[in-house]
Amino acid sequence: MHIAILLFDRFTALDAIGPYEVLSRLPDAETVFVGERTGPVFNEVGTLHLVADATLADVPRPDIVVVPGGPGQTAHMSDGPVHQWLRAADKTSTWTTSVCTGSLILAAAGLLTGRRATSHWLALDQLPAWGVTPTSERVIIDSKYVTAAGVSSGIDMALNLAGRIAGDGVAETIQLGIEYDPQPPYDAGTPDKAPADIVSNLRARSRFILERPVA
Amino acid sequence: MHIAILLFDRFTALDAIGPYEVLSRLPDAETVFVGERTGPVFNEVGTLHLVADATLADVPRPDIVVVPGGPGQTAHMSDGPVHQWLRAADKTSTWTTSVCTGSLILAAAGLLTGRRATSHWLALDQLPAWGVTPTSERVIIDSKYVTAAGVSSGIDMALNLAGRIAGDGVAETIQLGIEYDPQPPYDAGTPDKAPADIVSNLRARSRFILERPVA
């Protein structure tokens, strides 16, 4: 099972690594980070570099496609190598997935038209522009298209996917292996739960948010 | 505020990236990945490379030290450059932290002697060898030493730390920014919660676990 995780400059690290850490533990998984070029790809802050080990052309037919989000998403909203690769890979993929604003890239590539999808809560309202029904849930599975909400939700997305691919026992084994028993010290993970002033402050800065969530 | 995240060959990616994604969003945070050498450092599976941008010597006095775990931890259990750097950095650090089996490295370097600490549930029983009291909780804060349980717990650890460093409002803003409202599809994240056969299977393979949790 070939899993391709797309990297692009100014991606959000956890968007990519959450699903990686789960999906790479599936039996027979072969995971590869792909980019327009091989070599280091920097994240939104520029203080983290992941290495793309393959070009898009090197990985034409992955079984699973994972598209992370991050402010660099804005560079991939019109037709180009990434969209062309996504549309071609999607023809044969078993699952086409995204985390955070990665769903905007899938949408702009035309892959989510007429479907339900989620995204980072600050980006949900952008989905209808591509004929996608925004759905404020943590993980949306619509046919083979699996989209996750913001950043950390990729872990939950990947565990859902692991269960569907390999069965509940394997997914639970992975959950136990990564000791995923979350205990956030606050209950502020969604706009419904966070203090109103924090939500409004973050929303007011939302044009910066997609640049950098916290200044 | 300088935050140094240690990289070593065969680290576990999420151990490092969970705290990175949270702590790098703190106001005035400067985060750097440090290694014995600069350049790509591969994770336990060998399919992911993060780049170390600085050597240990380049970052002698970080304010926060983060030590991830992973099977490569076993190469850093005796005195050497990593221990020497940790002991020196710890003299001036505000917080010395670990995720997963990273606590074994801190313990072996002599930094947790007489303290309470946690680790990956499969590694907890190794802590007493260095005079450390193993404590089966997700995050343990003992003075300036903050240790987290397995892999995914680094996110919770870092949010706890963010609150202590910058206040609850900043930590909640970060939580909202990364939309950390975890919804695992299973409740199998600890040995107490997972099905008994899954726990015993994983424990039986535990010498492989620290090599690779799921084959």
JSON list of C-alpha atoms in Angstrom, two decimals, chain B residues 18-185:
[
{"chain": "B", "resi": 18, "resn": "GLY", "atom": "CA", "xyz": [3.63, 17.60, 18.51]},
{"chain": "B", "resi": 19, "resn": "PRO", "atom": "CA", "xyz": [5.51, 19.91, 20.89]},
{"chain": "B", "resi": 20, "resn": "TYR", "atom": "CA", "xyz": [6.99, 21.85, 17.97]},
{"chain": "B", "resi": 21, "resn": "GLU", "atom": "CA", "xyz": [3.58, 22.69, 16.55]},
{"chain": "B", "resi": 22, "resn": "VAL", "atom": "CA", "xyz": [2.44, 24.05, 19.91]},
{"chain": "B", "resi": 23, "resn": "LEU", "atom": "CA", "xyz": [5.58, 25.70, 21.28]},
{"chain": "B", "resi": 24, "resn": "SER", "atom": "CA", "xyz": [6.56, 27.35, 18.00]},
{"chain": "B", "resi": 25, "resn": "ARG", "atom": "CA", "xyz": [3.32, 29.35, 18.24]},
{"chain": "B", "resi": 26, "resn": "LEU", "atom": "CA", "xyz": [4.27, 30.95, 21.53]},
{"chain": "B", "resi": 27, "resn": "PRO", "atom": "CA", "xyz": [4.97, 34.66, 21.26]},
{"chain": "B", "resi": 28, "resn": "ASP", "atom": "CA", "xyz": [8.67, 35.31, 20.74]},
{"chain": "B", "resi": 29, "resn": "ALA", "atom": "CA", "xyz": [9.48, 31.63, 20.37]},
{"chain": "B", "resi": 30, "resn": "GLU", "atom": "CA", "xyz": [12.53, 30.76, 18.33]},
{"chain": "B", "resi": 31, "resn": "THR", "atom": "CA", "xyz": [12.58, 27.06, 17.67]},
{"chain": "B", "resi": 32, "resn": "VAL", "atom": "CA", "xyz": [15.54, 25.13, 16.36]},
{"chain": "B", "resi": 33, "resn": "PHE", "atom": "CA", "xyz": [16.10, 21.45, 15.62]},
{"chain": "B", "resi": 34, "resn": "VAL", "atom": "CA", "xyz": [19.51, 20.43, 16.89]},
{"chain": "B", "resi": 35, "resn": "GLY", "atom": "CA", "xyz": [21.54, 17.32, 16.21]},
{"chain": "B", "resi": 36, "resn": "GLU", "atom": "CA", "xyz": [25.04, 16.01, 16.57]},
{"chain": "B", "resi": 37, "resn": "ARG", "atom": "CA", "xyz": [25.42, 17.03, 12.93]},
{"chain": "B", "resi": 38, "resn": "THR", "atom": "CA", "xyz": [23.37, 19.38, 10.80]},
{"chain": "B", "resi": 39, "resn": "GLY", "atom": "CA", "xyz": [21.40, 17.95, 7.88]},
{"chain": "B", "resi": 40, "resn": "PRO", "atom": "CA", "xyz": [18.69, 15.34, 7.43]},
{"chain": "B", "resi": 41, "resn": "VAL", "atom": "CA", "xyz": [17.95, 13.05, 10.36]},
{"chain": "B", "resi": 42, "resn": "PHE", "atom": "CA", "xyz": [15.84, 10.00, 9.64]},
{"chain": "B", "resi": 43, "resn": "ASN", "atom": "CA", "xyz": [13.04, 8.70, 11.80]},
{"chain": "B", "resi": 44, "resn": "GLU", "atom": "CA", "xyz": [12.47, 5.17, 13.06]},
{"chain": "B", "resi": 45, "resn": "VAL", "atom": "CA", "xyz": [10.94, 3.98, 9.81]},
{"chain": "B", "resi": 46, "resn": "GLY", "atom": "CA", "xyz": [13.48, 5.70, 7.61]},
{"chain": "B", "resi": 47, "resn": "THR", "atom": "CA", "xyz": [10.79, 7.18, 5.38]},
{"chain": "B", "resi": 48, "resn": "LEU", "atom": "CA", "xyz": [10.81, 10.61, 7.03]},
{"chain": "B", "resi": 49, "resn": "HIS", "atom": "CA", "xyz": [13.68, 13.05, 7.28]},
{"chain": "B", "resi": 50, "resn": "LEU", "atom": "CA", "xyz": [13.64, 16.21, 9.36]},
{"chain": "B", "resi": 51, "resn": "VAL", "atom": "CA", "xyz": [16.54, 18.59, 8.97]},
{"chain": "B", "resi": 52, "resn": "ALA", "atom": "CA", "xyz": [18.72, 19.52, 11.94]},
{"chain": "B", "resi": 53, "resn": "ASP", "atom": "CA", "xyz": [19.62, 23.16, 11.33]},
{"chain": "B", "resi": 54, "resn": "ALA", "atom": "CA", "xyz": [22.08, 23.49, 14.19]},
{"chain": "B", "resi": 55, "resn": "THR", "atom": "CA", "xyz": [24.64, 21.37, 15.98]},
{"chain": "B", "resi": 56, "resn": "LEU", "atom": "CA", "xyz": [24.57, 20.86, 19.72]},
{"chain": "B", "resi": 57, "resn": "ALA", "atom": "CA", "xyz": [27.49, 23.28, 20.04]},
{"chain": "B", "resi": 58, "resn": "ASP", "atom": "CA", "xyz": [25.52, 25.94, 18.17]},
{"chain": "B", "resi": 59, "resn": "VAL", "atom": "CA", "xyz": [22.79, 25.98, 20.84]},
{"chain": "B", "resi": 60, "resn": "PRO", "atom": "CA", "xyz": [24.47, 25.88, 24.25]},
{"chain": "B", "resi": 61, "resn": "ARG", "atom": "CA", "xyz": [21.84, 27.72, 26.30]},
{"chain": "B", "resi": 62, "resn": "PRO", "atom": "CA", "xyz": [18.27, 27.09, 25.12]},
{"chain": "B", "resi": 63, "resn": "ASP", "atom": "CA", "xyz": [15.47, 28.20, 27.41]},
{"chain": "B", "resi": 64, "resn": "ILE", "atom": "CA", "xyz": [13.48, 25.04, 26.67]},
{"chain": "B", "resi": 65, "resn": "VAL", "atom": "CA", "xyz": [14.94, 21.66, 25.81]},
{"chain": "B", "resi": 66, "resn": "VAL", "atom": "CA", "xyz": [12.69, 19.06, 24.17]},
{"chain": "B", "resi": 67, "resn": "VAL", "atom": "CA", "xyz": [13.92, 15.47, 23.88]},
{"chain": "B", "resi": 68, "resn": "PRO", "atom": "CA", "xyz": [11.76, 13.18, 21.74]},
{"chain": "B", "resi": 69, "resn": "GLY", "atom": "CA", "xyz": [11.82, 9.41, 21.97]},
{"chain": "B", "resi": 70, "resn": "GLY", "atom": "CA", "xyz": [11.94, 6.61, 19.48]},
{"chain": "B", "resi": 71, "resn": "PRO", "atom": "CA", "xyz": [13.97, 3.45, 19.02]},
{"chain": "B", "resi": 72, "resn": "GLY", "atom": "CA", "xyz": [17.09, 5.52, 18.35]},
{"chain": "B", "resi": 73, "resn": "GLN", "atom": "CA", "xyz": [16.98, 6.49, 22.00]},
{"chain": "B", "resi": 74, "resn": "THR", "atom": "CA", "xyz": [18.97, 3.34, 22.75]},
{"chain": "B", "resi": 75, "resn": "ALA", "atom": "CA", "xyz": [22.03, 4.90, 21.09]},
{"chain": "B", "resi": 76, "resn": "HIS", "atom": "CA", "xyz": [21.99, 7.72, 23.64]},
{"chain": "B", "resi": 77, "resn": "MET", "atom": "CA", "xyz": [21.84, 5.89, 26.93]},
{"chain": "B", "resi": 78, "resn": "SER", "atom": "CA", "xyz": [25.49, 6.29, 27.84]},
{"chain": "B", "resi": 79, "resn": "ASP", "atom": "CA", "xyz": [27.71, 9.29, 28.24]},
{"chain": "B", "resi": 80, "resn": "GLY", "atom": "CA", "xyz": [28.53, 11.09, 25.04]},
{"chain": "B", "resi": 81, "resn": "PRO", "atom": "CA", "xyz": [27.90, 14.33, 23.17]},
{"chain": "B", "resi": 82, "resn": "VAL", "atom": "CA", "xyz": [24.13, 14.24, 23.71]},
{"chain": "B", "resi": 83, "resn": "HIS", "atom": "CA", "xyz": [24.38, 13.71, 27.46]},
{"chain": "B", "resi": 84, "resn": "GLN", "atom": "CA", "xyz": [27.07, 16.36, 27.77]},
{"chain": "B", "resi": 85, "resn": "TRP", "atom": "CA", "xyz": [24.94, 18.84, 25.85]},
{"chain": "B", "resi": 86, "resn": "LEU", "atom": "CA", "xyz": [21.84, 17.99, 27.90]},
{"chain": "B", "resi": 87, "resn": "ARG", "atom": "CA", "xyz": [23.64, 18.44, 31.21]},
{"chain": "B", "resi": 88, "resn": "ALA", "atom": "CA", "xyz": [25.16, 21.73, 30.12]},
{"chain": "B", "resi": 89, "resn": "ALA", "atom": "CA", "xyz": [21.92, 23.06, 28.63]},
{"chain": "B", "resi": 90, "resn": "ASP", "atom": "CA", "xyz": [20.00, 22.00, 31.72]},
{"chain": "B", "resi": 91, "resn": "LYS", "atom": "CA", "xyz": [22.16, 24.23, 33.90]},
{"chain": "B", "resi": 92, "resn": "THR", "atom": "CA", "xyz": [20.48, 27.32, 32.44]},
{"chain": "B", "resi": 93, "resn": "SER", "atom": "CA", "xyz": [17.23, 26.00, 30.92]},
{"chain": "B", "resi": 94, "resn": "THR", "atom": "CA", "xyz": [13.88, 27.16, 32.21]},
{"chain": "B", "resi": 95, "resn": "TRP", "atom": "CA", "xyz": [12.25, 23.87, 31.23]},
{"chain": "B", "resi": 96, "resn": "THR", "atom": "CA", "xyz": [13.83, 20.53, 30.42]},
{"chain": "B", "resi": 97, "resn": "THR", "atom": "CA", "xyz": [11.29, 18.28, 28.75]},
{"chain": "B", "resi": 98, "resn": "SER", "atom": "CA", "xyz": [10.81, 14.96, 27.01]},
{"chain": "B", "resi": 99, "resn": "VAL", "atom": "CA", "xyz": [8.24, 12.94, 25.13]},
{"chain": "B", "resi": 100, "resn": "CYS", "atom": "CA", "xyz": [7.97, 9.15, 25.12]},
{"chain": "B", "resi": 101, "resn": "THR", "atom": "CA", "xyz": [11.29, 7.35, 25.63]},
{"chain": "B", "resi": 102, "resn": "GLY", "atom": "CA", "xyz": [13.06, 10.70, 25.55]},
{"chain": "B", "resi": 103, "resn": "SER", "atom": "CA", "xyz": [12.70, 10.56, 29.32]},
{"chain": "B", "resi": 104, "resn": "LEU", "atom": "CA", "xyz": [15.05, 7.58, 29.35]},
{"chain": "B", "resi": 105, "resn": "ILE", "atom": "CA", "xyz": [17.73, 9.76, 27.74]},
{"chain": "B", "resi": 106, "resn": "LEU", "atom": "CA", "xyz": [17.18, 12.50, 30.33]},
{"chain": "B", "resi": 107, "resn": "ALA", "atom": "CA", "xyz": [17.27, 9.88, 33.07]},
{"chain": "B", "resi": 108, "resn": "ALA", "atom": "CA", "xyz": [20.44, 8.28, 31.78]},
{"chain": "B", "resi": 109, "resn": "ALA", "atom": "CA", "xyz": [22.06, 11.70, 31.59]},
{"chain": "B", "resi": 110, "resn": "GLY", "atom": "CA", "xyz": [21.37, 12.01, 35.31]},
{"chain": "B", "resi": 111, "resn": "LEU", "atom": "CA", "xyz": [18.85, 14.82, 35.04]},
{"chain": "B", "resi": 112, "resn": "LEU", "atom": "CA", "xyz": [15.84, 13.04, 36.56]},
{"chain": "B", "resi": 113, "resn": "THR", "atom": "CA", "xyz": [17.47, 11.38, 39.55]},
{"chain": "B", "resi": 114, "resn": "GLY", "atom": "CA", "xyz": [15.15, 11.48, 42.55]},
{"chain": "B", "resi": 115, "resn": "ARG", "atom": "CA", "xyz": [12.30, 12.83, 40.48]},
{"chain": "B", "resi": 116, "resn": "ARG", "atom": "CA", "xyz": [8.95, 11.56, 39.21]},
{"chain": "B", "resi": 117, "resn": "ALA", "atom": "CA", "xyz": [8.69, 11.07, 35.47]},
{"chain": "B", "resi": 118, "resn": "THR", "atom": "CA", "xyz": [6.67, 9.33, 32.81]},
{"chain": "B", "resi": 119, "resn": "SER", "atom": "CA", "xyz": [7.51, 7.68, 29.49]},
{"chain": "B", "resi": 120, "resn": "HIS", "atom": "CA", "xyz": [5.91, 5.45, 26.87]},
{"chain": "B", "resi": 121, "resn": "TRP", "atom": "CA", "xyz": [3.86, 2.90, 28.81]},
{"chain": "B", "resi": 122, "resn": "LEU", "atom": "CA", "xyz": [6.08, 0.12, 27.53]},
{"chain": "B", "resi": 123, "resn": "ALA", "atom": "CA", "xyz": [9.21, 1.87, 28.81]},
{"chain": "B", "resi": 124, "resn": "LEU", "atom": "CA", "xyz": [8.06, 3.08, 32.25]},
{"chain": "B", "resi": 125, "resn": "ASP", "atom": "CA", "xyz": [9.68, 0.14, 34.01]},
{"chain": "B", "resi": 126, "resn": "GLN", "atom": "CA", "xyz": [13.09, 1.23, 32.79]},
{"chain": "B", "resi": 127, "resn": "LEU", "atom": "CA", "xyz": [13.09, 4.49, 34.73]},
{"chain": "B", "resi": 128, "resn": "PRO", "atom": "CA", "xyz": [13.96, 3.15, 38.22]},
{"chain": "B", "resi": 129, "resn": "ALA", "atom": "CA", "xyz": [17.37, 2.02, 36.95]},
{"chain": "B", "resi": 130, "resn": "TRP", "atom": "CA", "xyz": [18.33, 5.71, 37.07]},
{"chain": "B", "resi": 131, "resn": "GLY", "atom": "CA", "xyz": [16.70, 6.50, 40.38]},
{"chain": "B", "resi": 132, "resn": "VAL", "atom": "CA", "xyz": [13.56, 7.90, 38.79]},
{"chain": "B", "resi": 133, "resn": "THR", "atom": "CA", "xyz": [10.06, 7.17, 40.10]},
{"chain": "B", "resi": 134, "resn": "PRO", "atom": "CA", "xyz": [7.94, 6.01, 37.15]},
{"chain": "B", "resi": 135, "resn": "THR", "atom": "CA", "xyz": [4.53, 7.63, 37.16]},
{"chain": "B", "resi": 136, "resn": "SER", "atom": "CA", "xyz": [1.81, 6.48, 34.81]},
{"chain": "B", "resi": 137, "resn": "GLU", "atom": "CA", "xyz": [0.29, 9.82, 33.91]},
{"chain": "B", "resi": 138, "resn": "ARG", "atom": "CA", "xyz": [0.13, 11.62, 30.60]},
{"chain": "B", "resi": 139, "resn": "VAL", "atom": "CA", "xyz": [2.21, 14.61, 31.68]},
{"chain": "B", "resi": 140, "resn": "ILE", "atom": "CA", "xyz": [4.39, 14.87, 34.77]},
{"chain": "B", "resi": 141, "resn": "ILE", "atom": "CA", "xyz": [5.69, 18.23, 35.92]},
{"chain": "B", "resi": 142, "resn": "ASP", "atom": "CA", "xyz": [8.35, 17.93, 38.62]},
{"chain": "B", "resi": 143, "resn": "SER", "atom": "CA", "xyz": [10.01, 21.28, 39.17]},
{"chain": "B", "resi": 144, "resn": "LYS", "atom": "CA", "xyz": [11.29, 22.35, 35.74]},
{"chain": "B", "resi": 145, "resn": "TYR", "atom": "CA", "xyz": [11.35, 18.78, 34.43]},
{"chain": "B", "resi": 146, "resn": "VAL", "atom": "CA", "xyz": [8.34, 17.96, 32.28]},
{"chain": "B", "resi": 147, "resn": "THR", "atom": "CA", "xyz": [7.98, 14.46, 30.88]},
{"chain": "B", "resi": 148, "resn": "ALA", "atom": "CA", "xyz": [5.20, 13.15, 28.67]},
{"chain": "B", "resi": 149, "resn": "ALA", "atom": "CA", "xyz": [3.93, 9.63, 27.98]},
{"chain": "B", "resi": 150, "resn": "GLY", "atom": "CA", "xyz": [4.05, 7.97, 24.55]},
{"chain": "B", "resi": 151, "resn": "VAL", "atom": "CA", "xyz": [4.30, 9.73, 21.19]},
{"chain": "B", "resi": 152, "resn": "SER", "atom": "CA", "xyz": [1.06, 11.76, 20.93]},
{"chain": "B", "resi": 153, "resn": "SER", "atom": "CA", "xyz": [1.27, 13.02, 24.52]},
{"chain": "B", "resi": 154, "resn": "GLY", "atom": "CA", "xyz": [3.76, 15.69, 23.52]},
{"chain": "B", "resi": 155, "resn": "ILE", "atom": "CA", "xyz": [0.86, 17.83, 22.32]},
{"chain": "B", "resi": 156, "resn": "ASP", "atom": "CA", "xyz": [-0.74, 17.80, 25.77]},
{"chain": "B", "resi": 157, "resn": "MET", "atom": "CA", "xyz": [2.64, 18.35, 27.40]},
{"chain": "B", "resi": 158, "resn": "ALA", "atom": "CA", "xyz": [3.34, 21.38, 25.25]},
{"chain": "B", "resi": 159, "resn": "LEU", "atom": "CA", "xyz": [-0.09, 22.92, 25.88]},
{"chain": "B", "resi": 160, "resn": "ASN", "atom": "CA", "xyz": [0.47, 22.53, 29.62]},
{"chain": "B", "resi": 161, "resn": "LEU", "atom": "CA", "xyz": [3.83, 24.21, 29.20]},
{"chain": "B", "resi": 162, "resn": "ALA", "atom": "CA", "xyz": [2.40, 26.97, 27.00]},
{"chain": "B", "resi": 163, "resn": "GLY", "atom": "CA", "xyz": [-0.09, 27.83, 29.72]},
{"chain": "B", "resi": 164, "resn": "ARG", "atom": "CA", "xyz": [2.59, 28.04, 32.38]},
{"chain": "B", "resi": 165, "resn": "ILE", "atom": "CA", "xyz": [4.86, 30.13, 30.17]},
{"chain": "B", "resi": 166, "resn": "ALA", "atom": "CA", "xyz": [2.41, 32.51, 28.54]},
{"chain": "B", "resi": 167, "resn": "GLY", "atom": "CA", "xyz": [-0.86, 32.14, 30.42]},
{"chain": "B", "resi": 168, "resn": "ASP", "atom": "CA", "xyz": [-4.08, 30.25, 29.84]},
{"chain": "B", "resi": 169, "resn": "GLY", "atom": "CA", "xyz": [-5.35, 32.61, 27.15]},
{"chain": "B", "resi": 170, "resn": "VAL", "atom": "CA", "xyz": [-2.33, 32.12, 24.92]},
{"chain": "B", "resi": 171, "resn": "ALA", "atom": "CA", "xyz": [-2.44, 28.36, 25.40]},
{"chain": "B", "resi": 172, "resn": "GLU", "atom": "CA", "xyz": [-6.15, 28.30, 24.56]},
{"chain": "B", "resi": 173, "resn": "THR", "atom": "CA", "xyz": [-5.49, 30.42, 21.49]},
{"chain": "B", "resi": 174, "resn": "ILE", "atom": "CA", "xyz": [-2.91, 27.91, 20.35]},
{"chain": "B", "resi": 175, "resn": "GLN", "atom": "CA", "xyz": [-5.30, 25.03, 21.03]},
{"chain": "B", "resi": 176, "resn": "LEU", "atom": "CA", "xyz": [-7.96, 26.76, 18.93]},
{"chain": "B", "resi": 177, "resn": "GLY", "atom": "CA", "xyz": [-5.44, 27.57, 16.22]},
{"chain": "B", "resi": 178, "resn": "ILE", "atom": "CA", "xyz": [-4.48, 23.92, 15.84]},
{"chain": "B", "resi": 179, "resn": "GLU", "atom": "CA", "xyz": [-8.14, 22.93, 16.35]},
{"chain": "B", "resi": 180, "resn": "TYR", "atom": "CA", "xyz": [-7.15, 20.48, 19.04]},
{"chain": "B", "resi": 181, "resn": "ASP", "atom": "CA", "xyz": [-10.50, 18.97, 19.93]},
{"chain": "B", "resi": 182, "resn": "PRO", "atom": "CA", "xyz": [-9.46, 15.33, 19.82]},
{"chain": "B", "resi": 183, "resn": "GLN", "atom": "CA", "xyz": [-12.05, 12.74, 18.83]},
{"chain": "B", "resi": 184, "resn": "PRO", "atom": "CA", "xyz": [-10.30, 9.39, 18.62]},
{"chain": "B", "resi": 185, "resn": "PRO", "atom": "CA", "xyz": [-12.59, 6.86, 16.93]}
]
